[in-house]
Short mmCIF file of C-alpha atoms in Angstrom, two decimals:
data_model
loop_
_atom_site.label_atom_id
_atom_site.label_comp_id
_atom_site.label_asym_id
_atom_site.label_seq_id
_atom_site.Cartn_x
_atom_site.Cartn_y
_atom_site.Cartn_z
CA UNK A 56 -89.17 299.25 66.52
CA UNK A 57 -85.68 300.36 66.18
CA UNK A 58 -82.43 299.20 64.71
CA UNK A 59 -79.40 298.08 64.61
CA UNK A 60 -77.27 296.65 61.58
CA UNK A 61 -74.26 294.64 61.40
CA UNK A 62 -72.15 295.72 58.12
CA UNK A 63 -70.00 293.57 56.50
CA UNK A 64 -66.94 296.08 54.83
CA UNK A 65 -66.09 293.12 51.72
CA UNK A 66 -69.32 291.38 51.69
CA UNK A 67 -71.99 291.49 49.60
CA UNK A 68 -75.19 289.65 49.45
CA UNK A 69 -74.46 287.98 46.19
CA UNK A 70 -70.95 287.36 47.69
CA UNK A 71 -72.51 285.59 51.24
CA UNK A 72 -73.74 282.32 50.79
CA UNK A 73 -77.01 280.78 52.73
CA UNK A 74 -75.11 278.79 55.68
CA UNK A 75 -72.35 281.63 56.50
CA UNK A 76 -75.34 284.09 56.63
CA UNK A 77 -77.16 281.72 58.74
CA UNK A 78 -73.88 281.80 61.13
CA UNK A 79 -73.73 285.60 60.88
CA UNK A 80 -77.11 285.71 62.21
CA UNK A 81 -76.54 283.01 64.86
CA UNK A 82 -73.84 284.86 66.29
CA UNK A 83 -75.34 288.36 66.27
CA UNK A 84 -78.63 287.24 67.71
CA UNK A 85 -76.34 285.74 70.84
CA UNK A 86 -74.38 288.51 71.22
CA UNK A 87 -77.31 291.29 71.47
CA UNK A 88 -79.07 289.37 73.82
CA UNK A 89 -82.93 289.62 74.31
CA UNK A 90 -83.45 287.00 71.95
CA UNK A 91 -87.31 287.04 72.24
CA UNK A 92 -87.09 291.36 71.73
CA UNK A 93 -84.56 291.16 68.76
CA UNK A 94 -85.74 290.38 65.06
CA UNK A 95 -84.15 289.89 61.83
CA UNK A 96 -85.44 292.10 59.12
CA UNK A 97 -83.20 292.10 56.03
CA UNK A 98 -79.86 292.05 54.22
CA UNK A 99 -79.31 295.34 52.34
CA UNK A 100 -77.53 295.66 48.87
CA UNK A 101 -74.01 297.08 48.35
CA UNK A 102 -72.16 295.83 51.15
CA UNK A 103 -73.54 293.07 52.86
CA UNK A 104 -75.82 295.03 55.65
CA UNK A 105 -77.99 292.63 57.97
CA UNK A 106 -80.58 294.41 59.36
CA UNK A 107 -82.32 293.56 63.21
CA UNK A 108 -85.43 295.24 64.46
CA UNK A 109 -85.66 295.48 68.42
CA UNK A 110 -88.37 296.33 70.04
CA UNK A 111 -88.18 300.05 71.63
CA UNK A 112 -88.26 299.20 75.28
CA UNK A 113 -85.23 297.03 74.91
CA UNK A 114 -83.22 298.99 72.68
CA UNK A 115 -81.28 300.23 75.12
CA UNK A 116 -80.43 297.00 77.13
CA UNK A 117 -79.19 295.82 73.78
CA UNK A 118 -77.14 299.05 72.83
CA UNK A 119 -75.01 298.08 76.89
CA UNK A 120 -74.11 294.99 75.86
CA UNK A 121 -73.20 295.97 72.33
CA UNK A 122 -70.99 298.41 73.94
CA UNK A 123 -69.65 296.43 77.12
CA UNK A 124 -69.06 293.10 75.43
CA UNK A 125 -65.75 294.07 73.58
CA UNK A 126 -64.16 295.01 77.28
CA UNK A 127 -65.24 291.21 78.48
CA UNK A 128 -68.57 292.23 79.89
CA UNK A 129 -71.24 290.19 79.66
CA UNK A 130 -72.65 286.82 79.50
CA UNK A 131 -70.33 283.70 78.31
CA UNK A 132 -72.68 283.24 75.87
CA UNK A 133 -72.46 287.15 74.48
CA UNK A 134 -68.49 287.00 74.86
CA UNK A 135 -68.47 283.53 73.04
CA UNK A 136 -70.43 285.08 69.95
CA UNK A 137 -68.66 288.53 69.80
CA UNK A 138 -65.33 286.42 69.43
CA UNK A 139 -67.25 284.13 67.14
CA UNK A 140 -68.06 287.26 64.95
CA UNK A 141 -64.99 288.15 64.68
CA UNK A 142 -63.52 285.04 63.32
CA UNK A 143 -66.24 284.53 60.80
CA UNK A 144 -64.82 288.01 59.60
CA UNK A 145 -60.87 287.09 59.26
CA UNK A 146 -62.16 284.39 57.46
CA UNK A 147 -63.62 286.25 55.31
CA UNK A 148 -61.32 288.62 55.02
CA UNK A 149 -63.61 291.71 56.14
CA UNK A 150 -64.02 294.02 58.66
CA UNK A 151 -67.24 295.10 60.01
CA UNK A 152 -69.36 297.40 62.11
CA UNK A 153 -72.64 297.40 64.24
CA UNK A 154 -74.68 301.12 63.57
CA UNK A 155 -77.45 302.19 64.99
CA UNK A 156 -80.38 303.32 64.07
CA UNK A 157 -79.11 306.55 63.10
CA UNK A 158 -76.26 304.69 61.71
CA UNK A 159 -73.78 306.12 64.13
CA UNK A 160 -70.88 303.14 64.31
CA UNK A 161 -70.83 301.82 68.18
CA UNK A 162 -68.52 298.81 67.59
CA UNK A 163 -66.09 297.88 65.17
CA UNK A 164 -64.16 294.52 63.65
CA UNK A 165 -60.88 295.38 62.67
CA UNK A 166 -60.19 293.87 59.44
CA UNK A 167 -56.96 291.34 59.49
CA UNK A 168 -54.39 293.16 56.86
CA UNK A 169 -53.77 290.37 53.99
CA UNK A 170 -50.37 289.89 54.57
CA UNK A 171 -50.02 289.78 58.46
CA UNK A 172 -50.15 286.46 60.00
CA UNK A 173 -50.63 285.36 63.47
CA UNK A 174 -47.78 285.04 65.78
CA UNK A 175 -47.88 281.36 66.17
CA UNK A 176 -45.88 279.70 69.34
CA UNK A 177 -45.62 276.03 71.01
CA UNK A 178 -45.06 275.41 74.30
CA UNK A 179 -46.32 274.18 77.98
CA UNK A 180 -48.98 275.25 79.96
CA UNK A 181 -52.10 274.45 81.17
CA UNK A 182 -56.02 275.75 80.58
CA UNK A 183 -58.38 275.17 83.18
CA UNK A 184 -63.09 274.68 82.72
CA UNK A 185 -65.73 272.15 82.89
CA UNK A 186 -64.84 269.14 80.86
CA UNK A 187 -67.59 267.91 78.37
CA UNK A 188 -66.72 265.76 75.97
CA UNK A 189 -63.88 263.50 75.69
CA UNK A 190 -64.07 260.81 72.55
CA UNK A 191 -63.28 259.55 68.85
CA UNK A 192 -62.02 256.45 66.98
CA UNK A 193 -58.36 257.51 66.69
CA UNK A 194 -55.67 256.82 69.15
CA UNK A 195 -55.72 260.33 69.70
CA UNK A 196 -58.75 261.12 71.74
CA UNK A 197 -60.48 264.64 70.81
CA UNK A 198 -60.84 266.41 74.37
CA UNK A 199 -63.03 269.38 74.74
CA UNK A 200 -63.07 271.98 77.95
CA UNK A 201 -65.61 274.95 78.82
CA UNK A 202 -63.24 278.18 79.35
CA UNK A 203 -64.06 280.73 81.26
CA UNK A 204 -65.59 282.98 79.15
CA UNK A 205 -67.68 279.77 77.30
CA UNK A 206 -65.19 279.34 74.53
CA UNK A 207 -64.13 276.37 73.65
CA UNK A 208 -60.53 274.81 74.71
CA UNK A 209 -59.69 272.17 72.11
CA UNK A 210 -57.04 269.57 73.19
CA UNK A 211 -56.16 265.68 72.78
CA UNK A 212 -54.92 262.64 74.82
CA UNK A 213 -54.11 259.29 74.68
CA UNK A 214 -56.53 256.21 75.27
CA UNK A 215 -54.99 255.87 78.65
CA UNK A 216 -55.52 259.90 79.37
CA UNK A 217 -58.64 259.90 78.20
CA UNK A 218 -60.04 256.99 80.46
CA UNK A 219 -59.43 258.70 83.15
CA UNK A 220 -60.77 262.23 82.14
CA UNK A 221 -64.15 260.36 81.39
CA UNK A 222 -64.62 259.53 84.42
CA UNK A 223 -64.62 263.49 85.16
CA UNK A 224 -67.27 264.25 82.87
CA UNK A 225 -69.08 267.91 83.27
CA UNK A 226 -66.73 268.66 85.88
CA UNK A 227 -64.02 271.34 87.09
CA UNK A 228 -60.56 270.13 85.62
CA UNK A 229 -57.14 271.49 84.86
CA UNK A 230 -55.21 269.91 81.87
CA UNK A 231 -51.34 270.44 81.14
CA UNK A 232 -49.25 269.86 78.12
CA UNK A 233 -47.75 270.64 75.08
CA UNK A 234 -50.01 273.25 73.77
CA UNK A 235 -50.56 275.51 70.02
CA UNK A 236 -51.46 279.25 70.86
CA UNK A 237 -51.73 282.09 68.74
CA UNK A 238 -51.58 285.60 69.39
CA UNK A 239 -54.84 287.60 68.50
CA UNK A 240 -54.69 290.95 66.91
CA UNK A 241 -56.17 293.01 69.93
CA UNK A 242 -53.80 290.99 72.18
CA UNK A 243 -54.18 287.70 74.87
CA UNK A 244 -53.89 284.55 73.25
CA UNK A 245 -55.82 281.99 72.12
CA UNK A 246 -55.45 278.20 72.43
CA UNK A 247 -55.61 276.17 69.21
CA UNK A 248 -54.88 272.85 70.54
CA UNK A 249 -53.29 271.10 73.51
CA UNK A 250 -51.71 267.80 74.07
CA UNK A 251 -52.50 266.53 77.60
CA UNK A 252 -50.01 264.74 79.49
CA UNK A 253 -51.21 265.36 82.86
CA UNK A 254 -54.40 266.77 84.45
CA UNK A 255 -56.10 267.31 87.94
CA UNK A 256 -59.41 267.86 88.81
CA UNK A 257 -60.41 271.49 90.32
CA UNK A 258 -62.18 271.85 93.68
CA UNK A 259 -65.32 274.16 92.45
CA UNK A 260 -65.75 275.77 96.30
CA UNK A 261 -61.98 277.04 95.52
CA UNK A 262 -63.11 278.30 92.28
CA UNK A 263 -65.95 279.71 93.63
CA UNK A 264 -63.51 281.52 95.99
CA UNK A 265 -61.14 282.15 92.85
CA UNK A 266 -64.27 284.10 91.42
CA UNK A 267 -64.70 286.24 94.56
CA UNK A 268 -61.43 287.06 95.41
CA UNK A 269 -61.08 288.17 91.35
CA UNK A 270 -64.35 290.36 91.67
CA UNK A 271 -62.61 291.80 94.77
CA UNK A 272 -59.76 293.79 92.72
CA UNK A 273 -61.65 294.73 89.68
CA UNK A 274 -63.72 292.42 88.08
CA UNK A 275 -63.97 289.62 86.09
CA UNK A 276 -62.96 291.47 82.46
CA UNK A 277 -61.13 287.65 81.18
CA UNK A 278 -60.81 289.23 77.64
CA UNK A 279 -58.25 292.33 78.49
CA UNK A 280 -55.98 289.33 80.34
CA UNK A 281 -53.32 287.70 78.73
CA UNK A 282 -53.32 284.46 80.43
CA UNK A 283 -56.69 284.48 82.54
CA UNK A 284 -56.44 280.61 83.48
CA UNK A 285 -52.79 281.44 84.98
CA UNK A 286 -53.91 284.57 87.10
CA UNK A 287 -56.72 282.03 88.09
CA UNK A 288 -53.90 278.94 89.13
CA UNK A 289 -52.31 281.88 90.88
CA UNK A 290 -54.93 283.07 92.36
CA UNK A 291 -55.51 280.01 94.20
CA UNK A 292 -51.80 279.26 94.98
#
């Protein structure tokens, strides 16, 4: 077996309760991958170290996607949990660090300096995935969207609003609005909430050809672009 150990700078075990260890864990395990290869061992003293075991003919698979993931390569599920990992940390107020087994750091959290704040702006625009859930008891309807790299794109509409986007249900859509973001602290942005006030549904062989045609000058690396779901409406003209 080998390992690898995700360190928590400000944490210690005494200082980590039972569920936000749990979602440590949860995340980690998602973002290394090779779930059936990758074991949890331990949690060290001093600060809080949680230990994985994975099994020696994987080690290296996992060691690529430890390494690739913070440039947006990878699996939505793997980009999903790195950024998921890093918000458990600012609100925590820690930093962290994944070592390996010769406890050589290969990926750092930067830890979120107490007094700096994120930039915090309102305005239009629009965010584009597969719709899957639209409901609640309030006249305010709680409307959830896929993003592209399987995070989670929180927004609301009215009754009348979200009629209509039930009926598009696990589908392609694009939403537009009056819209929260916030500016992360390795750049891009990141929506906190949108109020829909129009919306459209997408036509997935032109996504599919959004995809390509994105592959065909570099990639698909969503997490170095500021505004991926414009370059995408652009994309398609």
């Amino acid at each position: 077996m080998k390992k690898l150990t995700l360190k928590l700078n400000d944490r210690t075990p005494e200082t980590l309760s039972m569920k936000r260890l749990g979602q440590y864990i949860t995340h980690l395990s998602d973002m290394l991958g090779e779930v059936e290869h990758v074991h949890f061992d331990s949690v060290s003293k001093g600060s809080a170290m949680l230990n994985v075991d994975i099994e020696e003919l994987h080690y290296q698979k996992v060691l690529t996607h430890v390494r690739e993931v913070p440039n947006g390569m990878g699996t939505k599920k793997q980009l999903s949990a790195h950024r998921n990992l890093r918000q458990l940390m600012d609100e925590d107020g820690t930093g962290g660090a994944i070592l390996n087994d010769a406890e050589t750091q290969i990926l750092s959290f930067r830890k979120r300096p107490d007094d700096e704040k994120p930039l915090v702006v309102n305005k239009s625009g629009s965010v584009q995935g597969r719709l899957y859930r639209v409901g609640g008891k309030d006249d305010t309807i709680p409307v959830s969207l896929e993003g592209a790299n399987g995070e989670t794109l929180r927004c609301e509409a009215s009754i009348d609003i979200a009629q209509g986007l039930s009926s598009l249900l696990f589908k392609q859509v694009r939403v537009s609005g009056q819209g929260t973001w916030e500016r992360l602290p390795e750049g891009g942005w990141r929506l906190k909430k949108l109020k829909i006030e129009s919306y459209q549904e997408l036509d997935t062989a032109k996504v599919g050809g959004v995809i390509s045609r994105l592959q065909s000058i570099g990639g698909l690396k969503w997490a170095d672009m500021e505004d991926p779901h414009g370059l995408a409406r652009d994309l398609r003209g």
